[in-house]
Amino acid sequence: KQEVTQIPAALSVPEGENLVLNCSFTDSAIYNLQWFRQDPGKGLTSLLLIQSSQREQTSGRLNASLDKSSGRSTLYIAASQPGDSATYLCAVSGLGNQFYFGTGTSLTVIP
Amino acid sequence: SAVISQKPSRDICQRGTSLTIQCQVDSQVTMMFWYRQQPGQSLTLIATANQGSEATYESGFVIDKFPISRPNLTFSTLTVSNMSPEDSSIYLCSVEGFSGGSGKLFFGSGTQLSVL
């Protein structure tokens, strides 16, 4: 069964820093990988979707990479802002239309 | 993309009562997914709701506890029945859209449930 791990579980950085969040998965047979943002008590907002044939995707200050063979993805956030404070989750999709979620990284950006 | 309206956004309920969560999508979708997110945990799929047929439940979830309705292609409800404090969680509905050939998940705003 696919297992998705996110490290670190929590991260605190000063405003303006660049940072990297990590996501690893055990089965490389995926269709895509998606990064989400979740504010406390709320639903998930999709940030980036990387198809299995792609290596990276960019949106504004966010860049996500995918190395399927090694089972890893990173989410790079440039010039972090207090408004970026949230929990970031990754999810992979695989056979049988199943989606597997990581436990998330809780990010705090200190003004 | 898909816009999903979910309500209520939060509720505080008494043990033994039931709560029905509604999910409305702005476009027709074949499948709708219901997830549970317990405090500090990741998302767990409860069931997949297809229009015109019984929902498909994941291991550990049963219809008597989490009955689901799917009357049309844009709407679904999840009921949390005979609630206990262990049911305190965020409940999320989700649909899959297709972008570049494979599925992209869209979520409602979530229902934060606290059971006393």
GROMACS .gro file of N, CA, C and O in nm, chain A:
model
  444
    1LYS      N    1   0.084  -0.118   0.000
    1LYS     CA    2   0.000   0.000   0.000
    1LYS      C    3   0.088   0.124   0.000
    1LYS      O    4   0.190   0.130   0.067
    2GLN      N    5   0.044   0.226  -0.074
    2GLN     CA    6   0.120   0.351  -0.084
    2GLN      C    7   0.126   0.419   0.052
    2GLN      O    8   0.024   0.432   0.122
    3GLU      N    9   0.244   0.467   0.090
    3GLU     CA   10   0.260   0.546   0.212
    3GLU      C   11   0.326   0.677   0.176
    3GLU      O   12   0.425   0.679   0.102
    4VAL      N   13   0.271   0.786   0.229
    4VAL     CA   14   0.320   0.920   0.198
    4VAL      C   15   0.368   0.984   0.328
    4VAL      O   16   0.294   0.987   0.427
    5THR      N   17   0.490   1.034   0.326
    5THR     CA   18   0.552   1.092   0.445
    5THR      C   19   0.596   1.234   0.417
    5THR      O   20   0.650   1.262   0.309
    6GLN      N   21   0.571   1.322   0.513
    6GLN     CA   22   0.615   1.461   0.497
    6GLN      C   23   0.706   1.500   0.613
    6GLN      O   24   0.672   1.478   0.730
    7ILE      N   25   0.817   1.557   0.576
    7ILE     CA   26   0.916   1.601   0.674
    7ILE      C   27   0.960   1.743   0.637
    7ILE      O   28   0.983   1.771   0.519
    8PRO      N   29   0.971   1.836   0.737
    8PRO     CA   30   0.942   1.813   0.878
    8PRO      C   31   0.792   1.821   0.907
    8PRO      O   32   0.716   1.867   0.823
    9ALA      N   33   0.751   1.781   1.025
    9ALA     CA   34   0.612   1.792   1.065
    9ALA      C   35   0.574   1.937   1.093
    9ALA      O   36   0.459   1.977   1.075
   10ALA      N   37   0.672   2.014   1.139
   10ALA     CA   38   0.648   2.155   1.168
   10ALA      C   39   0.774   2.233   1.136
   10ALA      O   40   0.885   2.183   1.148
   11LEU      N   41   0.753   2.358   1.094
   11LEU     CA   42   0.864   2.442   1.053
   11LEU      C   43   0.829   2.587   1.085
   11LEU      O   44   0.718   2.631   1.059
   12SER      N   45   0.927   2.657   1.143
   12SER     CA   46   0.908   2.798   1.175
   12SER      C   47   1.023   2.877   1.116
   12SER      O   48   1.140   2.842   1.140
   13VAL      N   49   0.991   2.980   1.037
   13VAL     CA   50   1.095   3.057   0.970
   13VAL      C   51   1.063   3.206   0.982
   13VAL      O   52   0.946   3.244   0.994
   14PRO      N   53   1.165   3.291   0.976
   14PRO     CA   54   1.138   3.435   0.973
   14PRO      C   55   1.092   3.478   0.835
   14PRO      O   56   1.126   3.417   0.732
   15GLU      N   57   1.014   3.583   0.833
   15GLU     CA   58   0.962   3.636   0.707
   15GLU      C   59   1.076   3.666   0.610
   15GLU      O   60   1.182   3.716   0.648
   16GLY      N   61   1.053   3.634   0.483
   16GLY     CA   62   1.151   3.664   0.380
   16GLY      C   63   1.240   3.546   0.343
   16GLY      O   64   1.303   3.548   0.237
   17GLU      N   65   1.242   3.445   0.427
   17GLU     CA   66   1.327   3.329   0.398
   17GLU      C   67   1.267   3.243   0.289
   17GLU      O   68   1.144   3.234   0.275
   18ASN      N   69   1.354   3.178   0.214
   18ASN     CA   70   1.312   3.074   0.121
   18ASN      C   71   1.310   2.941   0.197
   18ASN      O   72   1.392   2.919   0.287
   19LEU      N   73   1.216   2.853   0.164
   19LEU     CA   74   1.209   2.728   0.238
   19LEU      C   75   1.165   2.614   0.146
   19LEU      O   76   1.109   2.636   0.038
   20VAL      N   77   1.195   2.493   0.193
   20VAL     CA   78   1.162   2.372   0.117
   20VAL      C   79   1.087   2.275   0.206
   20VAL      O   80   1.130   2.245   0.318
   21LEU      N   81   0.975   2.226   0.155
   21LEU     CA   82   0.898   2.121   0.223
   21LEU      C   83   0.915   1.992   0.144
   21LEU      O   84   0.920   1.995   0.020
   22ASN      N   85   0.921   1.882   0.215
   22ASN     CA   86   0.950   1.753   0.153
   22ASN      C   87   0.833   1.656   0.161
   22ASN      O   88   0.761   1.652   0.261
   23CYS      N   89   0.819   1.577   0.058
   23CYS     CA   90   0.716   1.474   0.052
   23CYS      C   91   0.779   1.351  -0.011
   23CYS      O   92   0.843   1.361  -0.117
   24SER      N   93   0.764   1.235   0.053
   24SER     CA   94   0.816   1.111  -0.005
   24SER      C   95   0.705   1.007  -0.010
   24SER      O   96   0.614   1.007   0.075
   25PHE      N   97   0.714   0.919  -0.109
   25PHE     CA   98   0.612   0.815  -0.126
   25PHE      C   99   0.681   0.684  -0.162
   25PHE      O  100   0.790   0.683  -0.219
   26THR      N  101   0.617   0.573  -0.124
   26THR     CA  102   0.684   0.444  -0.132
   26THR      C  103   0.666   0.373  -0.266
   26THR      O  104   0.750   0.292  -0.304
   27ASP      N  105   0.559   0.402  -0.337
   27ASP     CA  106   0.530   0.336  -0.463
   27ASP      C  107   0.540   0.438  -0.576
   27ASP      O  108   0.463   0.534  -0.580
   28SER      N  109   0.633   0.417  -0.667
   28SER     CA  110   0.656   0.516  -0.773
   28SER      C  111   0.552   0.509  -0.885
   28SER      O  112   0.552   0.593  -0.975
   29ALA      N  113   0.462   0.413  -0.880
   29ALA     CA  114   0.357   0.400  -0.984
   29ALA      C  115   0.243   0.496  -0.954
   29ALA      O  116   0.135   0.454  -0.910
   30ILE      N  117   0.266   0.623  -0.979
   30ILE     CA  118   0.164   0.724  -0.951
   30ILE      C  119   0.122   0.791  -1.081
   30ILE      O  120   0.195   0.791  -1.181
   31TYR      N  121   0.001   0.848  -1.080
   31TYR     CA  122  -0.046   0.926  -1.193
   31TYR      C  123  -0.007   1.073  -1.180
   31TYR      O  124   0.027   1.139  -1.276
   32ASN      N  125  -0.018   1.123  -1.056
   32ASN     CA  126   0.020   1.261  -1.034
   32ASN      C  127   0.045   1.285  -0.887
   32ASN      O  128   0.020   1.198  -0.802
   33LEU      N  129   0.097   1.401  -0.855
   33LEU     CA  130   0.119   1.444  -0.717
   33LEU      C  131   0.065   1.586  -0.705
   33LEU      O  132   0.087   1.670  -0.792
   34GLN      N  133  -0.005   1.609  -0.595
   34GLN     CA  134  -0.069   1.739  -0.576
   34GLN      C  135  -0.027   1.796  -0.441
   34GLN      O  136  -0.023   1.723  -0.341
   35TRP      N  137   0.000   1.926  -0.438
   35TRP     CA  138   0.028   1.997  -0.313
   35TRP      C  139  -0.093   2.082  -0.277
   35TRP      O  140  -0.151   2.149  -0.364
   36PHE      N  141  -0.126   2.080  -0.147
   36PHE     CA  142  -0.240   2.154  -0.096
   36PHE      C  143  -0.197   2.242   0.020
   36PHE      O  144  -0.100   2.213   0.091
   37ARG      N  145  -0.277   2.344   0.042
   37ARG     CA  146  -0.263   2.427   0.161
   37ARG      C  147  -0.391   2.413   0.243
   37ARG      O  148  -0.502   2.410   0.186
   38GLN      N  149  -0.376   2.403   0.375
   38GLN     CA  150  -0.493   2.393   0.462
   38GLN      C  151  -0.477   2.491   0.579
   38GLN      O  152  -0.381   2.484   0.655
   39ASP      N  153  -0.573   2.582   0.590
   39ASP     CA  154  -0.579   2.671   0.705
   39ASP      C  155  -0.654   2.602   0.818
   39ASP      O  156  -0.734   2.512   0.794
   40PRO      N  157  -0.629   2.643   0.943
   40PRO     CA  158  -0.688   2.571   1.058
   40PRO      C  159  -0.839   2.555   1.049
   40PRO      O  160  -0.912   2.653   1.028
   41GLY      N  161  -0.886   2.433   1.061
   41GLY     CA  162  -1.029   2.404   1.062
   41GLY      C  163  -1.096   2.416   0.927
   41GLY      O  164  -1.220   2.411   0.920
   42LYS      N  165  -1.019   2.430   0.822
   42LYS     CA  166  -1.075   2.455   0.688
   42LYS      C  167  -1.047   2.340   0.593
   42LYS      O  168  -0.979   2.243   0.626
   43GLY      N  169  -1.100   2.356   0.471
   43GLY     CA  170  -1.074   2.258   0.367
   43GLY      C  171  -0.938   2.279   0.304
   43GLY      O  172  -0.857   2.360   0.348
   44LEU      N  173  -0.912   2.201   0.199
   44LEU     CA  174  -0.783   2.205   0.131
   44LEU      C  175  -0.793   2.288   0.004
   44LEU      O  176  -0.889   2.274  -0.073
   45THR      N  177  -0.691   2.371  -0.017
   45THR     CA  178  -0.682   2.451  -0.139
   45THR      C  179  -0.568   2.395  -0.223
   45THR      O  180  -0.456   2.383  -0.176
   46SER      N  181  -0.598   2.362  -0.348
   46SER     CA  182  -0.496   2.307  -0.436
   46SER      C  183  -0.396   2.415  -0.474
   46SER      O  184  -0.434   2.525  -0.514
   47LEU      N  185  -0.268   2.383  -0.462
   47LEU     CA  186  -0.162   2.476  -0.499
   47LEU      C  187  -0.101   2.441  -0.634
   47LEU      O  188  -0.092   2.525  -0.723
   48LEU      N  189  -0.057   2.317  -0.646
   48LEU     CA  190   0.011   2.273  -0.767
   48LEU      C  191  -0.019   2.126  -0.791
   48LEU      O  192  -0.028   2.048  -0.697
   49LEU      N  193  -0.029   2.092  -0.919
   49LEU     CA  194  -0.047   1.953  -0.960
   49LEU      C  195   0.065   1.919  -1.057
   49LEU      O  196   0.087   1.993  -1.154
   50ILE      N  197   0.138   1.811  -1.030
   50ILE     CA  198   0.243   1.766  -1.120
   50ILE      C  199   0.202   1.630  -1.175
   50ILE      O  200   0.181   1.535  -1.100
   51GLN      N  201   0.191   1.621  -1.306
   51GLN     CA  202   0.163   1.492  -1.369
   51GLN      C  203   0.287   1.403  -1.358
   51GLN      O  204   0.398   1.452  -1.344
   52SER      N  205   0.266   1.273  -1.368
   52SER     CA  206   0.376   1.179  -1.350
   52SER      C  207   0.486   1.197  -1.454
   52SER      O  208   0.602   1.162  -1.432
   53SER      N  209   0.449   1.254  -1.570
   53SER     CA  210   0.548   1.274  -1.677
   53SER      C  211   0.624   1.406  -1.664
   53SER      O  212   0.716   1.432  -1.742
   54GLN      N  213   0.585   1.487  -1.567
   54GLN     CA  214   0.647   1.617  -1.550
   54GLN      C  215   0.752   1.615  -1.439
   54GLN      O  216   0.749   1.529  -1.351
   55ARG      N  217   0.842   1.715  -1.442
   55ARG     CA  218   0.945   1.724  -1.340
   55ARG      C  219   0.916   1.836  -1.240
   55ARG      O  220   0.958   1.829  -1.126
   56GLU      N  221   0.847   1.940  -1.286
   56GLU     CA  222   0.817   2.049  -1.194
   56GLU      C  223   0.702   2.134  -1.245
   56GLU      O  224   0.665   2.129  -1.364
   57GLN      N  225   0.647   2.211  -1.152
   57GLN     CA  226   0.542   2.307  -1.183
   57GLN      C  227   0.566   2.432  -1.098
   57GLN      O  228   0.614   2.421  -0.984
   58THR      N  229   0.530   2.545  -1.155
   58THR     CA  230   0.554   2.672  -1.085
   58THR      C  231   0.425   2.754  -1.085
   58THR      O  232   0.351   2.756  -1.184
   59SER      N  233   0.402   2.822  -0.972
   59SER     CA  234   0.292   2.916  -0.963
   59SER      C  235   0.335   3.027  -0.868
   59SER      O  236   0.346   3.006  -0.747
   60GLY      N  237   0.364   3.144  -0.924
   60GLY     CA  238   0.405   3.255  -0.841
   60GLY      C  239   0.532   3.225  -0.764
   60GLY      O  240   0.635   3.189  -0.821
   61ARG      N  241   0.525   3.235  -0.631
   61ARG     CA  242   0.643   3.209  -0.547
   61ARG      C  243   0.659   3.061  -0.514
   61ARG      O  244   0.750   3.026  -0.438
   62LEU      N  245   0.575   2.978  -0.568
   62LEU     CA  246   0.579   2.834  -0.539
   62LEU      C  247   0.637   2.757  -0.656
   62LEU      O  248   0.604   2.785  -0.772
   63ASN      N  249   0.721   2.660  -0.622
   63ASN     CA  250   0.774   2.569  -0.723
   63ASN      C  251   0.773   2.430  -0.664
   63ASN      O  252   0.828   2.407  -0.556
   64ALA      N  253   0.711   2.337  -0.735
   64ALA     CA  254   0.708   2.198  -0.690
   64ALA      C  255   0.784   2.112  -0.789
   64ALA      O  256   0.769   2.128  -0.910
   65SER      N  257   0.864   2.021  -0.737
   65SER     CA  258   0.938   1.928  -0.822
   65SER      C  259   0.895   1.786  -0.791
   65SER      O  260   0.842   1.757  -0.684
   66LEU      N  261   0.918   1.699  -0.888
   66LEU     CA  262   0.882   1.558  -0.871
   66LEU      C  263   0.994   1.471  -0.927
   66LEU      O  264   1.036   1.488  -1.041
   67ASP      N  265   1.043   1.379  -0.844
   67ASP     CA  266   1.137   1.276  -0.887
   67ASP      C  267   1.068   1.143  -0.859
   67ASP      O  268   1.077   1.088  -0.749
   68LYS      N  269   1.000   1.092  -0.960
   68LYS     CA  270   0.917   0.974  -0.940
   68LYS      C  271   1.002   0.852  -0.906
   68LYS      O  272   0.964   0.771  -0.822
   69SER      N  273   1.116   0.839  -0.970
   69SER     CA  274   1.197   0.719  -0.950
   69SER      C  275   1.247   0.707  -0.807
   69SER      O  276   1.260   0.596  -0.754
   70SER      N  277   1.274   0.819  -0.744
   70SER     CA  278   1.320   0.814  -0.605
   70SER      C  279   1.207   0.834  -0.505
   70SER      O  280   1.229   0.830  -0.384
   71GLY      N  281   1.086   0.857  -0.557
   71GLY     CA  282   0.970   0.871  -0.468
   71GLY      C  283   0.973   0.997  -0.386
   71GLY      O  284   0.938   0.995  -0.267
   72ARG      N  285   1.011   1.109  -0.448
   72ARG     CA  286   1.021   1.233  -0.372
   72ARG      C  287   0.965   1.352  -0.448
   72ARG      O  288   0.975   1.360  -0.571
   73SER      N  289   0.911   1.446  -0.371
   73SER     CA  290   0.869   1.575  -0.424
   73SER      C  291   0.906   1.681  -0.323
   73SER      O  292   0.911   1.656  -0.202
   74THR      N  293   0.936   1.800  -0.374
   74THR     CA  294   0.962   1.914  -0.286
   74THR      C  295   0.873   2.030  -0.327
   74THR      O  296   0.839   2.045  -0.445
   75LEU      N  297   0.835   2.108  -0.228
   75LEU     CA  298   0.764   2.233  -0.252
   75LEU      C  299   0.853   2.346  -0.202
   75LEU      O  300   0.886   2.352  -0.083
   76TYR      N  301   0.893   2.432  -0.293
   76TYR     CA  302   0.981   2.543  -0.262
   76TYR      C  303   0.896   2.669  -0.255
   76TYR      O  304   0.819   2.697  -0.347
   77ILE      N  305   0.910   2.742  -0.143
   77ILE     CA  306   0.839   2.868  -0.126
   77ILE      C  307   0.943   2.979  -0.116
   77ILE      O  308   1.029   2.977  -0.026
   78ALA      N  309   0.937   3.071  -0.209
   78ALA     CA  310   1.033   3.182  -0.211
   78ALA      C  311   0.980   3.301  -0.132
   78ALA      O  312   0.860   3.327  -0.131
   79ALA      N  313   1.074   3.371  -0.067
   79ALA     CA  314   1.040   3.497   0.002
   79ALA      C  315   0.914   3.482   0.086
   79ALA      O  316   0.813   3.549   0.064
   80SER      N  317   0.920   3.395   0.185
   80SER     CA  318   0.801   3.360   0.263
   80SER      C  319   0.740   3.483   0.332
   80SER      O  320   0.809   3.580   0.368
   81GLN      N  321   0.608   3.476   0.349
   81GLN     CA  322   0.530   3.584   0.409
   81GLN      C  323   0.444   3.527   0.522
   81GLN      O  324   0.411   3.408   0.520
   82PRO      N  325   0.406   3.610   0.620
   82PRO     CA  326   0.320   3.559   0.727
   82PRO      C  327   0.192   3.494   0.676
   82PRO      O  328   0.142   3.398   0.736
   83GLY      N  329   0.139   3.543   0.565
   83GLY     CA  330   0.020   3.483   0.507
   83GLY      C  331   0.040   3.342   0.453
   83GLY      O  332  -0.057   3.273   0.421
   84ASP      N  333   0.165   3.299   0.443
   84ASP     CA  334   0.194   3.162   0.400
   84ASP      C  335   0.177   3.063   0.514
   84ASP      O  336   0.182   2.941   0.493
   85SER      N  337   0.159   3.112   0.635
   85SER     CA  338   0.144   3.024   0.751
   85SER      C  339   0.019   2.937   0.735
   85SER      O  340  -0.092   2.988   0.719
   86ALA      N  341   0.039   2.807   0.735
   86ALA     CA  342  -0.069   2.710   0.713
   86ALA      C  343  -0.007   2.571   0.720
   86ALA      O  344   0.114   2.557   0.739
   87THR      N  345  -0.090   2.470   0.704
   87THR     CA  346  -0.040   2.334   0.690
   87THR      C  347  -0.040   2.297   0.542
   87THR      O  348  -0.135   2.325   0.470
   88TYR      N  349   0.070   2.239   0.498
   88TYR     CA  350   0.086   2.202   0.358
   88TYR      C  351   0.085   2.049   0.347
   88TYR      O  352   0.161   1.981   0.417
   89LEU      N  353  -0.003   1.998   0.264
   89LEU     CA  354  -0.015   1.854   0.245
   89LEU      C  355   0.016   1.816   0.102
   89LEU      O  356  -0.017   1.890   0.009
   90CYS      N  357   0.076   1.700   0.085
   90CYS     CA  358   0.092   1.645  -0.048
   90CYS      C  359   0.005   1.520  -0.060
   90CYS      O  360  -0.026   1.455   0.041
   91ALA      N  361  -0.035   1.490  -0.182
   91ALA     CA  362  -0.116   1.372  -0.207
   91ALA      C  363  -0.075   1.312  -0.341
   91ALA      O  364  -0.049   1.386  -0.437
   92VAL      N  365  -0.069   1.181  -0.348
   92VAL     CA  366  -0.039   1.114  -0.474
   92VAL      C  367  -0.160   1.033  -0.516
   92VAL      O  368  -0.235   0.980  -0.433
   93SER      N  369  -0.179   1.023  -0.645
   93SER     CA  370  -0.287   0.941  -0.697
   93SER      C  371  -0.228   0.821  -0.769
   93SER      O  372  -0.124   0.832  -0.834
   94GLY      N  373  -0.295   0.708  -0.755
   94GLY     CA  374  -0.244   0.586  -0.814
   94GLY      C  375  -0.354   0.499  -0.868
   94GLY      O  376  -0.465   0.544  -0.893
   95LEU      N  377  -0.323   0.371  -0.882
   95LEU     CA  378  -0.417   0.276  -0.940
   95LEU      C  379  -0.549   0.274  -0.864
   95LEU      O  380  -0.551   0.291  -0.742
   96GLY      N  381  -0.656   0.251  -0.938
   96GLY     CA  382  -0.786   0.241  -0.874
   96GLY      C  383  -0.842   0.373  -0.829
   96GLY      O  384  -0.933   0.377  -0.745
   97ASN      N  385  -0.790   0.482  -0.885
   97ASN     CA  386  -0.840   0.615  -0.852
   97ASN      C  387  -0.826   0.645  -0.703
   97ASN      O  388  -0.908   0.716  -0.646
   98GLN      N  389  -0.723   0.591  -0.642
   98GLN     CA  390  -0.699   0.614  -0.500
   98GLN      C  391  -0.607   0.735  -0.483
   98GLN      O  392  -0.513   0.755  -0.560
   99PHE      N  393  -0.637   0.813  -0.380
   99PHE     CA  394  -0.552   0.926  -0.345
   99PHE      C  395  -0.496   0.900  -0.205
   99PHE      O  396  -0.571   0.864  -0.114
  100TYR      N  397  -0.365   0.922  -0.189
  100TYR     CA  398  -0.299   0.899  -0.061
  100TYR      C  399  -0.238   1.029  -0.014
  100TYR      O  400  -0.163   1.094  -0.088
  101PHE      N  401  -0.269   1.064   0.111
  101PHE     CA  402  -0.227   1.191   0.165
  101PHE      C  403  -0.116   1.176   0.268
  101PHE      O  404  -0.114   1.079   0.345
  102GLY      N  405  -0.026   1.274   0.270
  102GLY     CA  406   0.071   1.283   0.378
  102GLY      C  407   0.007   1.347   0.500
  102GLY      O  408  -0.107   1.394   0.495
  103THR      N  409   0.080   1.350   0.610
  103THR     CA  410   0.028   1.406   0.734
  103THR      C  411   0.050   1.556   0.744
  103THR      O  412   0.003   1.620   0.838
  104GLY      N  413   0.124   1.612   0.649
  104GLY     CA  414   0.136   1.757   0.643
  104GLY      C  415   0.256   1.815   0.715
  104GLY      O  416   0.315   1.752   0.804
  105THR      N  417   0.292   1.935   0.673
  105THR     CA  418   0.393   2.016   0.740
  105THR      C  419   0.326   2.146   0.783
  105THR      O  420   0.271   2.218   0.700
  106SER      N  421   0.332   2.173   0.913
  106SER     CA  422   0.274   2.296   0.966
  106SER      C  423   0.378   2.406   0.960
  106SER      O  424   0.482   2.398   1.025
  107LEU      N  425   0.351   2.508   0.880
  107LEU     CA  426   0.446   2.617   0.857
  107LEU      C  427   0.401   2.743   0.930
  107LEU      O  428   0.285   2.783   0.920
  108THR      N  429   0.495   2.802   1.002
  108THR     CA  430   0.472   2.932   1.066
  108THR      C  431   0.578   3.028   1.014
  108THR      O  432   0.698   3.000   1.025
  109VAL      N  433   0.533   3.139   0.958
  109VAL     CA  434   0.625   3.244   0.911
  109VAL      C  435   0.615   3.361   1.009
  109VAL      O  436   0.508   3.421   1.024
  110ILE      N  437   0.725   3.392   1.072
  110ILE     CA  438   0.727   3.492   1.180
  110ILE      C  439   0.757   3.630   1.122
  110ILE      O  440   0.856   3.648   1.053
  111PRO      N  441   0.668   3.727   1.149
  111PRO     CA  442   0.691   3.863   1.093
  111PRO      C  443   0.819   3.926   1.149
  111PRO      O  444   0.859   3.899   1.262
   0.00000   0.00000   0.00000
